[in-house]
Amino acid sequence: MNLDEPRAGASILSDAAELPLGTIQAWIRDGIVPLAAADVDAHGSGSRRQFTLRTALRFAIAGALVRGGVHHRTASEWAARFTDSGFGATQTNSDSRNPGELFEGNDQTLLVIKDGLPRVMRSSSFDARPSGHHASTVLNLNPIVDRVTARLVG
């Protein structure tokens, strides 16, 4: 799936990301969620900006983290760990995935933040035991990716 193809306007993005349109506009204006190079700017009267799936996923993941109490700038940076980085799919490494894609198989794809460091990992690799005295944040990405993809790609 092409993450960088312009797919939807702001109202569809707002619905898919479960964020108010005003929040999306403010986060764009304030540089909270940087737009992808492929996001198409509005040109002229009556035209609308078109957003890529990569950008929509970043908004949706950041929004979910903010609803969980994470600061919006930090949430956007953590969301980019999923949308903008991966390990490349190889036959020898079952823990590989491409940027913005879920792991294959039955495992859930998790965004796990331990000691302030975000990691994308399979649910079967996640150890829920606390490490030291630090709390962890865990976000299941599967329902978010499924929802955003369904609304933008169909």
mmCIF file of C-alpha atoms in Angstrom:
data_model
loop_
_atom_site.group_PDB
_atom_site.id
_atom_site.type_symbol
_atom_site.label_atom_id
_atom_site.label_comp_id
_atom_site.label_asym_id
_atom_site.label_seq_id
_atom_site.Cartn_x
_atom_site.Cartn_y
_atom_site.Cartn_z
ATOM 1 C CA MET A 1 0.000 0.000 0.000
ATOM 2 C CA ASN A 2 1.325 3.426 -0.920
ATOM 3 C CA LEU A 3 1.551 5.556 2.230
ATOM 4 C CA ASP A 4 2.429 8.678 0.271
ATOM 5 C CA GLU A 5 -0.461 8.955 -2.164
ATOM 6 C CA PRO A 6 -2.801 11.885 -1.406
ATOM 7 C CA ARG A 7 -6.108 10.270 -0.403
ATOM 8 C CA ALA A 8 -8.429 12.453 1.650
ATOM 9 C CA GLY A 9 -9.419 15.946 2.648
ATOM 10 C CA ALA A 10 -9.382 17.373 6.164
ATOM 11 C CA SER A 11 -12.914 16.288 7.141
ATOM 12 C CA ILE A 12 -12.211 12.631 6.277
ATOM 13 C CA LEU A 13 -8.872 12.887 8.081
ATOM 14 C CA SER A 14 -10.647 14.331 11.116
ATOM 15 C CA ASP A 15 -13.118 11.438 11.150
ATOM 16 C CA ALA A 16 -10.456 8.761 10.594
ATOM 17 C CA ALA A 17 -8.099 10.184 13.231
ATOM 18 C CA GLU A 18 -10.944 10.808 15.703
ATOM 19 C CA LEU A 19 -9.732 14.367 16.189
ATOM 20 C CA PRO A 20 -11.697 17.611 15.849
ATOM 21 C CA LEU A 21 -10.963 19.516 12.640
ATOM 22 C CA GLY A 22 -9.798 22.486 14.707
ATOM 23 C CA THR A 23 -7.175 20.315 16.426
ATOM 24 C CA ILE A 24 -5.876 19.082 13.082
ATOM 25 C CA GLN A 25 -5.675 22.632 11.752
ATOM 26 C CA ALA A 26 -3.880 23.841 14.908
ATOM 27 C CA TRP A 27 -1.398 20.953 14.856
ATOM 28 C CA ILE A 28 -0.591 21.726 11.203
ATOM 29 C CA ARG A 29 -0.281 25.464 11.870
ATOM 30 C CA ASP A 30 1.921 24.901 14.921
ATOM 31 C CA GLY A 31 4.065 22.207 13.283
ATOM 32 C CA ILE A 32 3.006 19.536 15.794
ATOM 33 C CA VAL A 33 2.428 16.992 13.032
ATOM 34 C CA PRO A 34 4.671 17.840 10.095
ATOM 35 C CA LEU A 35 3.066 17.223 6.765
ATOM 36 C CA ALA A 36 4.545 14.609 4.457
ATOM 37 C CA ALA A 37 6.185 15.798 1.259
ATOM 38 C CA ALA A 38 3.345 14.158 -0.691
ATOM 39 C CA ASP A 39 0.533 15.972 1.156
ATOM 40 C CA VAL A 40 -1.040 18.228 -1.470
ATOM 41 C CA ASP A 41 -1.584 21.827 -0.451
ATOM 42 C CA ALA A 42 -4.802 23.585 -1.414
ATOM 43 C CA HIS A 43 -4.376 25.821 -4.460
ATOM 44 C CA GLY A 44 -6.984 28.452 -5.176
ATOM 45 C CA SER A 45 -10.556 28.982 -4.149
ATOM 46 C CA GLY A 46 -12.594 25.856 -3.572
ATOM 47 C CA SER A 47 -9.662 23.462 -3.572
ATOM 48 C CA ARG A 48 -8.845 21.401 -0.514
ATOM 49 C CA ARG A 49 -5.624 20.043 0.895
ATOM 50 C CA GLN A 50 -5.247 16.291 0.339
ATOM 51 C CA PHE A 51 -3.576 14.184 3.020
ATOM 52 C CA THR A 52 -1.613 10.969 2.651
ATOM 53 C CA LEU A 53 -2.221 7.781 4.589
ATOM 54 C CA ARG A 54 1.138 8.326 6.359
ATOM 55 C CA THR A 55 -0.023 11.710 7.675
ATOM 56 C CA ALA A 56 -3.467 10.386 8.636
ATOM 57 C CA LEU A 57 -1.883 7.544 10.612
ATOM 58 C CA ARG A 58 0.414 9.966 12.404
ATOM 59 C CA PHE A 59 -2.524 12.178 13.399
ATOM 60 C CA ALA A 60 -4.564 9.173 14.579
ATOM 61 C CA ILE A 61 -1.748 7.651 16.639
ATOM 62 C CA ALA A 62 -0.757 11.008 18.128
ATOM 63 C CA GLY A 63 -4.414 11.663 18.977
ATOM 64 C CA ALA A 64 -4.737 8.340 20.774
ATOM 65 C CA LEU A 65 -1.588 9.055 22.764
ATOM 66 C CA VAL A 66 -2.818 12.553 23.679
ATOM 67 C CA ARG A 67 -6.105 11.077 24.906
ATOM 68 C CA GLY A 68 -3.936 8.846 27.114
ATOM 69 C CA GLY A 69 -2.213 11.866 28.648
ATOM 70 C CA VAL A 70 0.885 12.271 26.464
ATOM 71 C CA HIS A 71 1.897 15.831 25.465
ATOM 72 C CA HIS A 72 0.938 16.502 21.827
ATOM 73 C CA ARG A 73 4.480 17.228 20.557
ATOM 74 C CA THR A 74 5.822 14.077 22.201
ATOM 75 C CA ALA A 75 2.850 12.079 20.895
ATOM 76 C CA SER A 76 3.581 13.196 17.340
ATOM 77 C CA GLU A 77 7.254 12.214 17.668
ATOM 78 C CA TRP A 78 6.305 8.797 19.050
ATOM 79 C CA ALA A 79 3.739 8.280 16.278
ATOM 80 C CA ALA A 80 6.470 8.881 13.700
ATOM 81 C CA ARG A 81 8.286 5.855 15.093
ATOM 82 C CA PHE A 82 5.556 3.758 13.453
ATOM 83 C CA THR A 83 4.809 5.823 10.331
ATOM 84 C CA ASP A 84 8.358 6.721 9.323
ATOM 85 C CA SER A 85 10.568 3.845 10.408
ATOM 86 C CA GLY A 86 10.630 0.108 10.015
ATOM 87 C CA PHE A 87 13.030 -2.734 9.645
ATOM 88 C CA GLY A 88 12.389 -3.761 6.055
ATOM 89 C CA ALA A 89 10.655 -7.003 5.275
ATOM 90 C CA THR A 90 12.963 -10.008 4.976
ATOM 91 C CA GLN A 91 12.286 -13.720 4.950
ATOM 92 C CA THR A 92 14.801 -14.361 7.722
ATOM 93 C CA ASN A 93 13.446 -11.821 10.211
ATOM 94 C CA SER A 94 9.838 -12.318 11.320
ATOM 95 C CA ASP A 95 10.040 -9.102 13.362
ATOM 96 C CA SER A 96 10.486 -6.976 10.253
ATOM 97 C CA ARG A 97 7.923 -4.562 8.895
ATOM 98 C CA ASN A 98 7.882 -1.592 6.576
ATOM 99 C CA PRO A 99 7.177 1.955 7.826
ATOM 100 C CA GLY A 100 3.477 2.502 8.477
ATOM 101 C CA GLU A 101 2.637 -1.184 8.228
ATOM 102 C CA LEU A 102 1.541 -3.675 10.858
ATOM 103 C CA PHE A 103 3.462 -6.863 11.541
ATOM 104 C CA GLU A 104 2.182 -9.821 9.552
ATOM 105 C CA GLY A 105 0.536 -12.746 11.287
ATOM 106 C CA ASN A 106 -1.749 -12.970 14.288
ATOM 107 C CA ASP A 107 0.247 -10.755 16.652
ATOM 108 C CA GLN A 108 -0.909 -7.258 17.421
ATOM 109 C CA THR A 109 1.462 -4.405 16.612
ATOM 110 C CA LEU A 110 2.238 -2.342 19.692
ATOM 111 C CA LEU A 111 3.819 1.048 20.211
ATOM 112 C CA VAL A 112 5.625 0.614 23.526
ATOM 113 C CA ILE A 113 7.279 3.496 25.346
ATOM 114 C CA LYS A 114 9.609 2.458 28.146
ATOM 115 C CA ASP A 115 11.936 4.948 29.790
ATOM 116 C CA GLY A 116 10.839 7.586 27.278
ATOM 117 C CA LEU A 117 11.954 5.537 24.265
ATOM 118 C CA PRO A 118 9.323 4.441 21.716
ATOM 119 C CA ARG A 119 9.551 1.000 20.093
ATOM 120 C CA VAL A 120 7.248 -0.740 17.679
ATOM 121 C CA MET A 121 6.976 -4.415 18.557
ATOM 122 C CA ARG A 122 4.896 -7.568 18.249
ATOM 123 C CA SER A 123 2.542 -8.290 21.126
ATOM 124 C CA SER A 124 4.173 -11.713 21.574
ATOM 125 C CA SER A 125 7.527 -9.981 22.228
ATOM 126 C CA PHE A 126 6.152 -7.565 24.813
ATOM 127 C CA ASP A 127 7.139 -8.147 28.417
ATOM 128 C CA ALA A 128 4.585 -6.414 30.654
ATOM 129 C CA ARG A 129 6.733 -6.644 33.768
ATOM 130 C CA PRO A 130 7.845 -3.229 34.983
ATOM 131 C CA SER A 131 11.436 -2.220 34.339
ATOM 132 C CA GLY A 132 12.793 -0.499 37.424
ATOM 133 C CA HIS A 133 10.572 2.268 38.739
ATOM 134 C CA HIS A 134 9.473 3.589 35.352
ATOM 135 C CA ALA A 135 5.995 3.357 33.893
ATOM 136 C CA SER A 136 5.368 2.150 30.356
ATOM 137 C CA THR A 137 2.888 3.369 27.776
ATOM 138 C CA VAL A 138 1.473 0.729 25.437
ATOM 139 C CA LEU A 139 -0.758 1.455 22.455
ATOM 140 C CA ASN A 140 -2.241 -1.276 20.254
ATOM 141 C CA LEU A 141 -1.848 0.061 16.721
ATOM 142 C CA ASN A 142 -3.968 -2.539 14.900
ATOM 143 C CA PRO A 143 -7.409 -0.965 15.475
ATOM 144 C CA ILE A 144 -6.060 2.516 14.674
ATOM 145 C CA VAL A 145 -4.400 1.424 11.437
ATOM 146 C CA ASP A 146 -7.448 -0.634 10.445
ATOM 147 C CA ARG A 147 -9.826 2.296 11.071
ATOM 148 C CA VAL A 148 -7.709 4.895 9.257
ATOM 149 C CA THR A 149 -7.006 2.606 6.320
ATOM 150 C CA ALA A 150 -10.690 1.703 5.963
ATOM 151 C CA ARG A 151 -11.702 5.364 5.852
ATOM 152 C CA LEU A 152 -8.944 6.562 3.515
ATOM 153 C CA VAL A 153 -8.383 3.562 1.255
ATOM 154 C CA GLY A 154 -11.729 1.822 1.497
#
